[in-house]
Amino acid sequence: MSRTPSPKNRIEELREQVQYHNARYHGHDDPEISDAEFDQLVIELRQLENDHPELVDDLSPTLSVGSLAITTFDPVVHRVPMTSLDNAMDETELRAWGDRVAKGLGDQAVRYVCELKIDGLAISIRYENGSLVQAATRGDGKVGEDVTANVATISSLPKHVASAPEVVEVRGEIFMSIAAFEKLKAEREAENLERISNGRAPLPVPVNPRNAGAGSLRQKDPTVTAKRDMSVWSYQLGEVVGGPEFTSHHDTLDFLRTLGFPVNPAITIVDSIEAVAKFCHEWKERRHELTYEIDGVVIKVDDLSQREQLGFTSRAPRWAIAFKFPPEEKHTLLLDIQVSVGRTGRTTPFAVLEPVFVGGSTVGMATLHNRNQVAAKDVRPGDTVVVRKAGDVIPEVVGPVLSKRAKNSQPWVFPTQCPCPVKSTLVKLDDVADTRCVEPNCPFQRDQRIMYFASRGAMDIEGLGDRTVFAMSDAGLVADVGDLYSVTVEQLLTLEGFAELSAQNLVASIQSSRSRPLPKLLVSSLHPSRRGSQFQRTQRSSKNCVMLVLSSVVSKSARFLKRLSERQ
Ligand code: IVH
């Protein structure tokens, strides 16, 4: 039999879900639930908070509603569907597409229009009798969302078009330039510092121009979108009523240009797949010359009657293909190699880089995994290195650019001492790649253990992030996780960045973590990877291993619970 949760529990559950889905939407532009489902969560949370004002607190996501994707945009049925494109991941796939086109058209000569593939959001903008009347996102290709008010704030987009057909739908890509993205990011970071010191939850910081553009387009308040400096390139026609007859795609682009729509200047017409491949490779190298992001090249058959002959598959036109660029790589300076210490004492070397914009965000650090990896790559401080990042993946140092290496450069040597103030000796066993700090009082390990304890998957102490843990630890307020529970508002007020409200909120969320279930508490205070390597070294039988884990869990938990109860 299922039980209805209390309003307090349900509110907590909903806040957690709203924050999680909000981060997926804004932080990663990768939502897991539909907008309607998200709205439902927010509506239910609002209702409960209205009914129980005593349960409202400053950290509720309903109070930072401006940052939420409460998308109640009206649906728009696309009269001409907005289909997607098939992808070619390399030149072989591109040529295979060229062969299919050639086969589909018999022996006819083919002209291809090569266009940059803008990394933004597809849009369909409808003009009736020369006036912008509707702008809709792609949605599922059949039904999109009405974002007219927001799109109308884009300054480079004409709102009225002289001598336009009775109806014309202009299709293109809305995007945020790299400069506009950097500006927004800097503003958001400054705003968050202010919010944190006033005890308010920070707003999500956009990770790349595409994600920032998506968030800006879905604002409920168009004055917010207007400040975001969005741009548009038009590249296709949708429904047209009463316009001229076209025989080629490039005619339609000329027409759009004549009407005053922004059409990308790099668009090039070629007459062979070899020339298409050349265009793709050229722009793969030159993409950084642009002030906006592209993620490939779109190639379209130019002749509109040939397009009709080729037709569509169930999901995409046969007459076009998207050539996707491989993961992006950039050169930058390796300023230093430093070592971080995890909660189990495992050390991880990482590269400190001259910040570089790669794969959609600025990278200043990249993991080097372990000492073997550094040795295998032979990267050295002072080297120019190749950095790679694909999508949201962790940045990686691919290797050094040897032609740029200084003559007197020396291989990097793994430190023998822990970087923490205790400077304990680091230990590396012969049969494992990891180097460990085995000092039980290492303050770096201790801080990591506290951070892990407070993290979302563990005790989930809201507001206790890395910076706060470091500050509390440096000030001597906490030496282990048990100490958290005796930290007072007055003590927090002595730390930089805390105001009365933020200090009260943190103490409250630490105290409310006491109600986490026992399994959470156990998981939060375990050190699984150290146990794992201990097993490898001693090569115990699996039955013994299980016993060892259980006894370790029980004794650790008993010790921990005892200390916790002593402090209450
Ligand atoms: S044409 C039927 N042209 O790429 C043709 N799309 O991977 C439809 N895109 O959904 C699209 N630049 O959002 C076209 N020059 C360009 C493009 C472009 C970016 C996007 C668009 C589309 C996606 C397909």
Coordinates of C-alpha atoms and ligand atoms in Angstrom, one line a residue:
M1 CA 0.0 0.0 0.0
S2 CA 1.5 3.4 -1.0
R3 CA 1.4 6.3 1.5
T4 CA 0.8 9.9 0.6
P5 CA 3.9 11.9 1.6
S6 CA 3.5 14.8 4.1
P7 CA 3.4 18.3 2.5
K8 CA 6.9 18.9 3.9
N9 CA 8.3 15.8 2.3
R10 CA 6.5 16.3 -1.0
I11 CA 7.8 19.9 -1.1
E12 CA 11.4 18.7 -0.6
E13 CA 10.9 16.0 -3.2
L14 CA 9.5 18.5 -5.7
R15 CA 12.3 21.1 -5.1
E16 CA 14.9 18.5 -5.7
Q17 CA 13.2 17.4 -8.9
V18 CA 12.7 20.9 -10.2
Q19 CA 16.3 21.8 -9.5
Y20 CA 17.5 18.7 -11.1
H21 CA 15.4 19.1 -14.3
N22 CA 16.2 22.8 -14.4
A23 CA 19.9 22.0 -14.4
R24 CA 19.5 19.4 -17.1
Y25 CA 17.6 21.8 -19.2
H26 CA 19.7 24.9 -18.7
G27 CA 23.1 23.4 -17.7
H28 CA 23.2 20.7 -20.3
D29 CA 20.4 21.6 -22.7
D30 CA 19.5 17.9 -22.4
P31 CA 16.1 17.7 -20.7
E32 CA 14.9 14.3 -19.5
I33 CA 11.2 15.2 -19.2
S34 CA 8.9 17.2 -21.4
D35 CA 8.3 20.9 -20.8
A36 CA 4.7 20.1 -19.8
E37 CA 5.8 17.5 -17.2
F38 CA 8.3 20.1 -15.9
D39 CA 5.6 22.7 -15.7
Q40 CA 3.4 20.3 -13.7
L41 CA 6.1 19.8 -11.1
V42 CA 6.5 23.6 -10.7
I43 CA 2.7 24.1 -10.5
E44 CA 2.4 21.5 -7.8
L45 CA 5.3 22.9 -5.9
R46 CA 3.8 26.4 -6.1
Q47 CA 0.4 25.2 -4.9
L48 CA 1.9 23.4 -1.9
E49 CA 4.0 26.4 -1.0
N50 CA 0.9 28.6 -1.2
D51 CA -1.1 26.2 1.0
H52 CA 1.8 25.9 3.5
P53 CA 3.6 29.3 3.7
E54 CA 5.4 28.1 6.8
L55 CA 7.3 25.7 4.6
V56 CA 8.5 28.3 2.1
D57 CA 12.2 29.2 2.3
D58 CA 14.6 31.3 0.3
L59 CA 16.1 28.4 -1.4
S60 CA 13.0 27.3 -3.1
P61 CA 13.4 27.2 -6.9
T62 CA 10.0 28.9 -7.2
L63 CA 11.6 32.1 -6.0
S64 CA 14.2 32.2 -8.8
V65 CA 11.4 31.6 -11.3
G66 CA 13.2 33.7 -13.9
S67 CA 15.7 31.0 -14.4
L68 CA 13.2 28.2 -14.9
A69 CA 12.0 26.8 -18.1
I70 CA 8.3 27.3 -17.3
T71 CA 7.5 27.0 -20.9
T72 CA 3.9 27.5 -21.6
F73 CA 4.5 28.5 -25.2
D74 CA 1.7 27.8 -27.5
P75 CA 2.0 25.0 -29.9
V76 CA 2.5 25.8 -33.6
V77 CA 1.7 23.3 -36.3
H78 CA 4.3 23.6 -39.1
R79 CA 2.5 23.7 -42.4
V80 CA 5.6 22.5 -44.1
P81 CA 7.3 20.0 -41.7
M82 CA 10.8 21.0 -40.4
T83 CA 12.7 17.8 -41.1
S84 CA 16.1 17.0 -39.7
L85 CA 19.1 15.9 -41.7
D86 CA 21.1 12.7 -42.0
N87 CA 24.7 13.0 -40.9
A88 CA 28.0 12.1 -42.6
M89 CA 30.6 11.6 -39.9
D90 CA 33.6 11.5 -42.3
E91 CA 34.6 11.9 -45.9
T92 CA 33.8 8.2 -46.7
E93 CA 30.2 8.8 -45.5
L94 CA 30.0 12.0 -47.4
R95 CA 31.1 10.3 -50.7
A96 CA 28.7 7.5 -50.1
W97 CA 25.9 10.1 -49.9
G98 CA 27.3 11.7 -53.1
D99 CA 27.1 8.2 -54.8
R100 CA 23.4 7.8 -53.6
V101 CA 22.5 11.2 -55.0
A102 CA 24.3 10.4 -58.3
K103 CA 22.5 7.0 -58.5
G104 CA 19.1 8.6 -57.7
L105 CA 19.6 11.1 -60.5
G106 CA 20.9 8.8 -63.2
D107 CA 23.6 10.6 -65.2
Q108 CA 22.5 14.1 -64.5
A109 CA 25.1 16.7 -63.5
V110 CA 24.7 17.8 -59.9
R111 CA 25.3 21.2 -58.3
Y112 CA 25.7 21.3 -54.6
V113 CA 25.2 24.2 -52.3
C114 CA 27.6 24.1 -49.3
E115 CA 26.5 25.9 -46.2
L116 CA 28.0 26.3 -42.7
K117 CA 26.1 24.2 -40.2
I118 CA 25.4 26.8 -37.5
D119 CA 25.4 25.4 -34.0
G120 CA 22.1 27.0 -32.8
L121 CA 18.4 26.4 -32.8
A122 CA 16.3 25.9 -35.9
I123 CA 13.5 28.4 -36.3
S124 CA 10.7 29.1 -38.7
I125 CA 9.6 32.7 -39.0
R126 CA 6.3 33.5 -40.8
Y127 CA 5.6 36.7 -42.6
E128 CA 2.1 37.6 -43.9
N129 CA 1.8 40.5 -46.2
G130 CA 5.3 41.6 -45.3
S131 CA 4.8 41.5 -41.5
L132 CA 6.4 39.1 -39.0
V133 CA 3.4 37.3 -37.5
Q134 CA 4.8 34.1 -36.0
A135 CA 8.1 32.4 -35.0
A136 CA 8.2 28.8 -34.0
T137 CA 10.9 26.4 -32.8
R138 CA 11.3 23.1 -34.6
G139 CA 9.9 21.0 -31.8
D140 CA 9.4 17.5 -33.1
G141 CA 9.4 18.8 -36.7
K142 CA 5.6 18.7 -37.0
V143 CA 4.7 20.9 -34.0
G144 CA 6.9 23.6 -32.5
E145 CA 6.5 26.3 -29.9
D146 CA 5.5 29.8 -30.5
V147 CA 8.4 32.1 -29.5
T148 CA 7.3 35.1 -31.6
A149 CA 7.8 37.7 -29.0
N150 CA 11.3 36.6 -28.3
V151 CA 12.4 36.2 -31.9
A152 CA 11.0 39.7 -32.6
T153 CA 13.7 41.1 -30.3
I154 CA 16.5 40.0 -32.7
S155 CA 17.7 43.2 -34.2
S156 CA 19.1 41.8 -37.4
L157 CA 15.8 40.2 -38.3
P158 CA 13.4 42.4 -40.4
K159 CA 10.0 42.8 -38.7
H160 CA 8.5 44.2 -41.9
V161 CA 9.5 43.3 -45.4
A162 CA 8.7 45.4 -48.4
S163 CA 7.5 43.6 -51.6
A164 CA 7.3 40.2 -49.8
P165 CA 4.9 37.4 -51.1
E166 CA 1.5 37.1 -49.4
V167 CA 3.0 34.4 -47.1
V168 CA 6.6 33.5 -46.7
E169 CA 8.2 31.3 -44.0
V170 CA 11.8 31.9 -43.5
R171 CA 13.8 29.1 -41.9
G172 CA 17.1 29.4 -40.3
E173 CA 19.2 29.1 -37.2
I174 CA 19.1 31.4 -34.2
F175 CA 22.4 31.5 -32.3
M176 CA 24.4 33.5 -29.8
S177 CA 27.8 34.8 -30.9
I178 CA 30.8 33.7 -28.8
A179 CA 31.2 37.3 -27.6
A180 CA 27.6 37.6 -26.5
F181 CA 27.9 34.2 -24.7
E182 CA 31.1 35.3 -22.8
K183 CA 29.4 38.5 -21.8
L184 CA 26.3 36.7 -20.5
K185 CA 28.4 34.1 -18.6
A186 CA 30.5 36.8 -16.9
E187 CA 27.3 38.7 -15.9
R188 CA 25.7 35.5 -14.6
E189 CA 28.8 34.7 -12.5
A190 CA 28.9 38.1 -11.0
E191 CA 25.1 37.9 -10.3
N192 CA 25.6 34.6 -8.5
L193 CA 28.3 35.9 -6.2
E194 CA 25.8 38.6 -5.2
R195 CA 23.0 36.0 -4.8
I196 CA 25.1 33.7 -2.7
S197 CA 26.0 36.4 -0.3
N198 CA 22.3 37.3 0.0
G199 CA 21.5 33.7 0.8
R200 CA 19.8 33.0 -2.5
A201 CA 20.4 29.9 -4.7
P202 CA 22.8 30.6 -7.6
L203 CA 21.3 30.6 -11.1
P204 CA 22.6 28.1 -13.7
V205 CA 25.7 29.4 -15.6
P206 CA 25.4 28.6 -19.3
V207 CA 28.1 26.3 -20.5
N208 CA 28.2 27.1 -24.2
P209 CA 26.7 29.5 -26.8
R210 CA 24.2 26.9 -27.9
N211 CA 22.9 26.2 -24.5
A212 CA 22.8 30.0 -23.7
G213 CA 20.9 30.6 -26.9
A214 CA 18.4 27.9 -26.1
G215 CA 17.8 29.4 -22.7
S216 CA 17.5 32.9 -24.1
L217 CA 15.0 31.9 -26.7
R218 CA 12.7 30.2 -24.2
Q219 CA 12.4 33.1 -21.8
K220 CA 8.9 34.0 -20.8
D221 CA 9.9 37.7 -20.7
P222 CA 11.0 38.9 -24.1
T223 CA 12.8 41.9 -22.6
V224 CA 15.3 39.3 -21.2
T225 CA 15.8 37.8 -24.6
A226 CA 16.3 41.3 -26.0
K227 CA 19.3 41.8 -23.7
R228 CA 20.9 38.6 -24.8
D229 CA 22.1 39.8 -28.3
M230 CA 20.9 36.8 -30.4
S231 CA 21.5 36.5 -34.1
V232 CA 20.1 34.6 -37.0
W233 CA 21.2 33.1 -40.4
S234 CA 18.4 32.2 -42.8
Y235 CA 19.0 29.2 -45.1
Q236 CA 15.7 27.7 -46.3
L237 CA 12.1 28.6 -47.3
G238 CA 9.1 27.0 -45.7
E239 CA 5.6 27.8 -46.9
V240 CA 5.4 30.4 -49.7
V241 CA 2.1 31.8 -51.1
G242 CA 2.1 34.2 -54.0
G243 CA 5.8 34.5 -54.4
P244 CA 8.1 34.0 -57.4
E245 CA 8.8 30.5 -58.9
F246 CA 12.2 29.2 -58.0
T247 CA 14.2 26.6 -59.8
S248 CA 17.2 26.4 -57.6
H249 CA 18.1 26.6 -53.9
H250 CA 20.6 29.4 -54.6
D251 CA 17.8 31.5 -56.1
T252 CA 15.8 31.1 -52.9
L253 CA 18.9 32.3 -50.9
D254 CA 19.3 35.3 -53.3
F255 CA 15.6 36.1 -52.8
L256 CA 16.0 35.9 -49.0
R257 CA 19.0 38.2 -49.2
T258 CA 17.1 40.7 -51.4
L259 CA 14.2 40.8 -48.9
G260 CA 16.7 41.8 -46.2
F261 CA 17.2 38.5 -44.3
P262 CA 20.7 37.7 -43.1
V263 CA 22.2 35.0 -45.4
N264 CA 25.6 33.6 -44.5
P265 CA 28.4 34.9 -46.8
A266 CA 30.3 31.6 -46.8
I267 CA 27.7 29.8 -48.8
T268 CA 29.3 28.3 -51.9
I269 CA 28.0 26.4 -55.0
V270 CA 30.2 23.6 -56.3
D271 CA 29.7 20.9 -59.0
S272 CA 31.5 17.9 -57.6
I273 CA 31.7 15.9 -54.4
E274 CA 35.5 16.5 -54.4
A275 CA 34.8 20.2 -54.2
V276 CA 32.2 19.5 -51.4
A277 CA 34.9 17.6 -49.5
K278 CA 37.4 20.4 -50.0
F279 CA 34.8 23.0 -48.6
C280 CA 34.2 20.7 -45.6
H281 CA 37.9 20.3 -44.8
E282 CA 38.6 24.0 -45.3
W283 CA 35.9 25.0 -42.8
K284 CA 36.9 22.4 -40.4
E285 CA 40.3 24.2 -40.2
R286 CA 38.9 27.7 -40.4
R287 CA 36.0 27.5 -38.0
H288 CA 37.8 29.5 -35.4
E289 CA 37.9 32.5 -37.7
L290 CA 34.2 32.8 -37.1
T291 CA 32.6 34.9 -34.3
Y292 CA 30.0 32.1 -33.8
E293 CA 30.1 28.4 -33.5
I294 CA 29.6 25.9 -36.3
D295 CA 29.5 22.1 -35.9
G296 CA 29.8 21.0 -39.6
V297 CA 28.7 21.8 -43.1
V298 CA 25.3 21.3 -44.6
I299 CA 25.3 20.2 -48.3
K300 CA 22.1 20.6 -50.4
V301 CA 21.4 19.6 -54.0
D302 CA 20.8 23.0 -55.7
D303 CA 18.3 22.1 -58.4
L304 CA 14.8 22.0 -57.0
S305 CA 13.5 19.5 -59.6
Q306 CA 16.3 17.2 -58.7
R307 CA 15.3 17.5 -55.1
E308 CA 11.8 16.3 -56.0
Q309 CA 13.3 13.3 -57.8
L310 CA 15.3 12.4 -54.8
G311 CA 12.6 12.9 -52.3
F312 CA 12.7 12.0 -48.6
T313 CA 13.3 9.0 -46.4
S314 CA 11.0 8.5 -43.4
R315 CA 13.1 11.1 -41.4
A316 CA 15.2 13.3 -43.7
P317 CA 15.6 14.6 -47.2
R318 CA 17.7 12.5 -49.5
W319 CA 18.9 15.7 -51.2
A320 CA 20.8 17.1 -48.2
I321 CA 23.3 15.9 -45.7
A322 CA 25.0 17.3 -42.6
F323 CA 28.8 16.7 -42.6
K324 CA 29.7 16.8 -38.9
F325 CA 33.1 18.0 -37.7
P326 CA 35.1 15.6 -35.5
P327 CA 35.7 16.5 -31.9
E328 CA 37.3 19.8 -31.8
E329 CA 41.0 20.3 -31.0
K330 CA 43.0 23.4 -30.1
H331 CA 46.6 24.3 -29.3
T332 CA 47.4 26.0 -26.0
L333 CA 50.2 26.4 -23.5
L334 CA 50.6 23.8 -20.7
L335 CA 51.4 26.2 -17.8
D336 CA 51.9 23.6 -15.2
I337 CA 51.1 20.0 -14.1
Q338 CA 49.7 19.8 -10.6
V339 CA 48.4 16.9 -8.5
S340 CA 45.0 16.8 -6.8
V341 CA 44.2 14.5 -3.9
G342 CA 40.9 12.6 -3.7
R343 CA 39.0 11.5 -0.6
T344 CA 40.7 8.1 -0.6
G345 CA 44.2 9.6 -1.0
R346 CA 44.4 8.8 -4.7
T347 CA 46.4 11.5 -6.5
T348 CA 45.4 12.7 -10.0
P349 CA 47.8 14.8 -12.1
F350 CA 46.0 17.6 -14.0
A351 CA 47.1 20.1 -16.6
V352 CA 46.9 23.8 -15.9
L353 CA 46.4 25.4 -19.3
E354 CA 46.4 28.8 -20.7
P355 CA 42.5 29.1 -21.0
V356 CA 41.4 28.2 -24.5
F357 CA 37.9 28.1 -26.1
V358 CA 37.4 24.6 -27.4
G359 CA 34.4 22.4 -28.0
G360 CA 32.0 25.0 -26.9
S361 CA 33.5 26.2 -23.6
T362 CA 36.6 27.7 -22.1
V363 CA 39.0 25.1 -20.8
G364 CA 41.7 26.0 -18.2
M365 CA 42.3 22.6 -16.7
A366 CA 42.3 19.0 -18.0
T367 CA 42.8 15.7 -16.2
L368 CA 45.9 13.7 -17.0
H369 CA 44.5 10.6 -15.1
N370 CA 47.7 9.1 -13.6
R371 CA 51.5 9.2 -13.8
N372 CA 51.6 6.5 -16.5
Q373 CA 49.4 8.7 -18.8
V374 CA 51.7 11.7 -18.2
A375 CA 54.7 9.5 -19.0
A376 CA 53.0 8.0 -22.1
K377 CA 52.1 11.3 -23.5
D378 CA 55.3 12.9 -22.3
V379 CA 53.7 16.3 -21.8
R380 CA 55.9 18.8 -20.0
P381 CA 55.1 22.2 -18.4
G382 CA 56.0 24.9 -21.1
D383 CA 54.9 22.6 -23.9
T384 CA 52.3 23.7 -26.5
V385 CA 49.7 20.9 -26.2
V386 CA 46.7 19.7 -28.2
V387 CA 43.5 19.9 -26.2
R388 CA 40.3 18.1 -27.3
K389 CA 36.7 18.4 -26.2
A390 CA 33.7 16.9 -27.8
G391 CA 30.3 18.2 -26.7
D392 CA 30.0 18.1 -22.9
V393 CA 32.9 15.6 -22.5
I394 CA 35.7 16.3 -20.1
P395 CA 38.6 18.1 -21.8
E396 CA 41.6 16.0 -22.6
V397 CA 45.2 16.8 -23.3
V398 CA 45.9 14.8 -26.5
G399 CA 49.7 15.3 -26.5
P400 CA 52.5 17.8 -27.0
V401 CA 53.2 19.7 -30.2
L402 CA 56.8 18.5 -30.4
S403 CA 57.9 21.1 -33.1
K404 CA 57.2 23.8 -30.6
R405 CA 59.0 22.2 -27.6
A406 CA 61.8 24.3 -26.0
K407 CA 65.3 22.8 -26.4
N408 CA 66.0 22.7 -22.7
S409 CA 62.7 21.0 -21.8
Q410 CA 62.8 18.2 -19.3
P411 CA 60.3 15.4 -18.7
W412 CA 57.9 16.1 -15.8
V413 CA 58.6 14.2 -12.6
F414 CA 55.7 13.0 -10.4
P415 CA 56.0 14.7 -7.0
T416 CA 57.2 12.6 -4.1
Q417 CA 55.2 14.7 -1.5
C418 CA 51.5 15.3 -1.1
P419 CA 50.7 18.9 -2.1
C420 CA 48.8 19.4 1.2
P421 CA 50.4 21.4 4.0
V422 CA 51.4 18.2 5.8
K423 CA 53.6 17.3 2.8
S424 CA 53.4 13.6 3.5
T425 CA 55.3 11.1 1.3
L426 CA 53.3 9.8 -1.6
V427 CA 53.2 6.0 -2.1
K428 CA 53.2 4.1 -5.4
L429 CA 52.9 0.3 -5.3
D430 CA 54.5 -1.5 -8.2
D431 CA 51.4 -3.3 -9.5
V432 CA 49.0 -0.3 -9.6
A433 CA 49.0 2.8 -11.6
D434 CA 47.8 5.0 -8.7
T435 CA 50.0 7.0 -6.4
R436 CA 48.5 7.7 -3.1
C437 CA 48.7 9.9 -0.1
V438 CA 48.5 7.5 2.9
E439 CA 48.6 10.2 5.6
P440 CA 45.3 9.8 7.6
N441 CA 45.5 13.4 8.7
C442 CA 45.9 14.8 5.1
P443 CA 43.8 18.0 5.1
F444 CA 43.2 17.6 1.3
Q445 CA 41.7 14.1 1.7
R446 CA 39.6 15.4 4.6
D447 CA 38.2 18.2 2.6
Q448 CA 37.3 15.8 -0.2
R449 CA 35.6 13.5 2.2
I450 CA 33.5 16.3 3.6
M451 CA 32.6 17.4 0.0
Y452 CA 31.6 13.9 -0.9
F453 CA 29.6 13.5 2.3
A454 CA 27.7 16.7 1.5
S455 CA 27.2 15.9 -2.2
R456 CA 23.9 15.2 -3.9
G457 CA 24.2 11.4 -4.1
A458 CA 25.3 11.2 -0.5
M459 CA 23.8 13.4 2.4
D460 CA 22.7 16.1 -0.1
I461 CA 23.5 19.1 2.0
E462 CA 22.3 22.0 -0.1
G463 CA 24.5 25.1 -0.1
L464 CA 27.6 23.1 1.1
G465 CA 29.7 23.3 -2.0
D466 CA 33.5 23.0 -2.5
R467 CA 34.3 26.7 -1.8
T468 CA 32.4 26.6 1.5
V469 CA 34.0 23.4 2.6
F470 CA 37.5 24.9 1.9
A471 CA 36.6 28.0 3.8
M472 CA 35.2 26.1 6.8
S473 CA 38.2 23.8 6.8
D474 CA 40.8 26.6 6.5
A475 CA 39.1 28.5 9.4
G476 CA 39.3 25.3 11.5
L477 CA 35.6 25.0 11.9
V478 CA 35.5 21.4 10.6
A479 CA 38.1 18.6 10.8
D480 CA 35.6 15.8 9.8
V481 CA 32.0 15.3 8.8
G482 CA 30.8 15.1 12.3
D483 CA 32.0 18.6 13.0
L484 CA 29.5 19.9 10.4
Y485 CA 26.7 19.3 12.8
S486 CA 28.0 21.7 15.4
V487 CA 28.8 24.6 13.1
T488 CA 26.9 27.7 14.1
V489 CA 25.5 30.7 12.3
E490 CA 28.0 33.0 14.2
Q491 CA 30.9 30.9 13.0
L492 CA 29.8 31.0 9.4
L493 CA 29.4 34.8 9.6
T494 CA 33.2 35.0 10.2
L495 CA 33.8 33.5 6.8
E496 CA 34.0 35.6 3.6
G497 CA 30.8 35.6 1.5
F498 CA 28.4 34.7 4.3
A499 CA 25.5 36.9 5.3
E500 CA 22.9 36.2 8.1
L501 CA 20.5 34.6 5.8
S502 CA 23.0 32.4 3.9
A503 CA 24.5 31.3 7.2
Q504 CA 21.1 30.4 8.6
N505 CA 20.2 28.5 5.5
L506 CA 23.3 26.5 5.5
V507 CA 23.0 25.5 9.2
A508 CA 19.4 24.6 8.5
S509 CA 20.3 22.4 5.6
I510 CA 23.1 20.7 7.5
Q511 CA 20.7 20.0 10.3
S512 CA 17.9 18.8 8.0
S513 CA 20.4 16.2 6.6
R514 CA 20.1 14.4 10.0
S515 CA 16.8 12.9 8.6
R516 CA 18.5 11.1 5.7
P517 CA 18.0 7.4 5.8
L518 CA 20.7 5.1 7.3
P519 CA 21.8 3.7 3.9
K520 CA 22.6 7.2 2.7
L521 CA 24.6 7.9 5.8
L522 CA 26.6 4.7 5.3
V523 CA 27.3 5.4 1.7
S524 CA 28.3 9.0 2.5
S525 CA 31.0 7.9 4.9
L526 CA 32.5 5.0 3.0
H527 CA 35.7 5.0 0.9
P528 CA 35.1 2.4 -1.7
S529 CA 38.1 2.8 -4.0
R530 CA 40.6 2.5 -1.2
R531 CA 38.9 -0.8 -0.1
G532 CA 39.0 -2.0 -3.7
S533 CA 42.7 -1.6 -4.1
Q534 CA 43.3 -3.1 -0.7
F535 CA 41.5 -6.2 -2.0
Q536 CA 43.7 -6.3 -5.1
R537 CA 46.8 -6.1 -3.1
T538 CA 45.9 -8.8 -0.6
Q539 CA 44.2 -11.0 -3.2
R540 CA 41.7 -12.3 -0.8
S541 CA 39.0 -14.7 -1.8
S542 CA 35.8 -13.1 -2.8
K543 CA 34.0 -14.5 0.3
N544 CA 36.6 -13.0 2.5
C545 CA 36.3 -9.7 0.6
V546 CA 32.5 -9.6 1.3
M547 CA 33.2 -10.2 5.0
L548 CA 35.8 -7.5 5.1
V549 CA 33.5 -5.0 3.4
L550 CA 30.7 -5.8 5.8
S551 CA 32.8 -5.6 8.9
S552 CA 34.4 -2.4 7.7
V553 CA 30.9 -0.9 7.0
V554 CA 29.6 -2.0 10.4
S555 CA 32.6 -0.8 12.4
K556 CA 32.9 2.5 10.5
S557 CA 29.1 3.2 10.8
A558 CA 29.1 2.3 14.5
R559 CA 32.0 4.7 15.2
F560 CA 30.4 7.4 13.1
L561 CA 27.0 7.1 14.6
K562 CA 28.5 7.1 18.1
R563 CA 30.4 10.3 17.4
L564 CA 27.4 11.9 15.8
S565 CA 25.1 11.1 18.8
E566 CA 27.8 12.4 21.2
R567 CA 27.8 15.7 19.4
Q568 CA 24.0 16.2 19.5
Ligands
IVH1 S1 18.9 22.9 -43.6 C1 15.6 20.2 -44.8 N1 21.0 24.4 -43.3 O1 21.2 21.5 -38.5 C2 16.7 21.0 -44.4 N2 20.2 23.2 -41.4 O2 21.3 18.6 -38.4 C3 16.7 21.4 -43.0 N3 21.4 23.7 -39.3 O3 17.7 21.0 -37.9 C4 17.8 22.1 -42.5 N4 22.8 25.1 -40.2 O4 18.8 23.2 -37.1 C5 20.1 23.5 -42.7 N5 22.8 25.8 -43.1 C6 21.9 25.0 -42.6 C7 22.0 24.7 -41.2 C8 21.1 23.8 -40.6 C9 22.4 24.5 -39.1 C10 20.7 22.8 -38.3 C11 19.2 22.8 -38.4 C12 18.9 21.4 -38.6 C13 20.1 20.6 -38.2 C14 20.2 19.3 -38.8

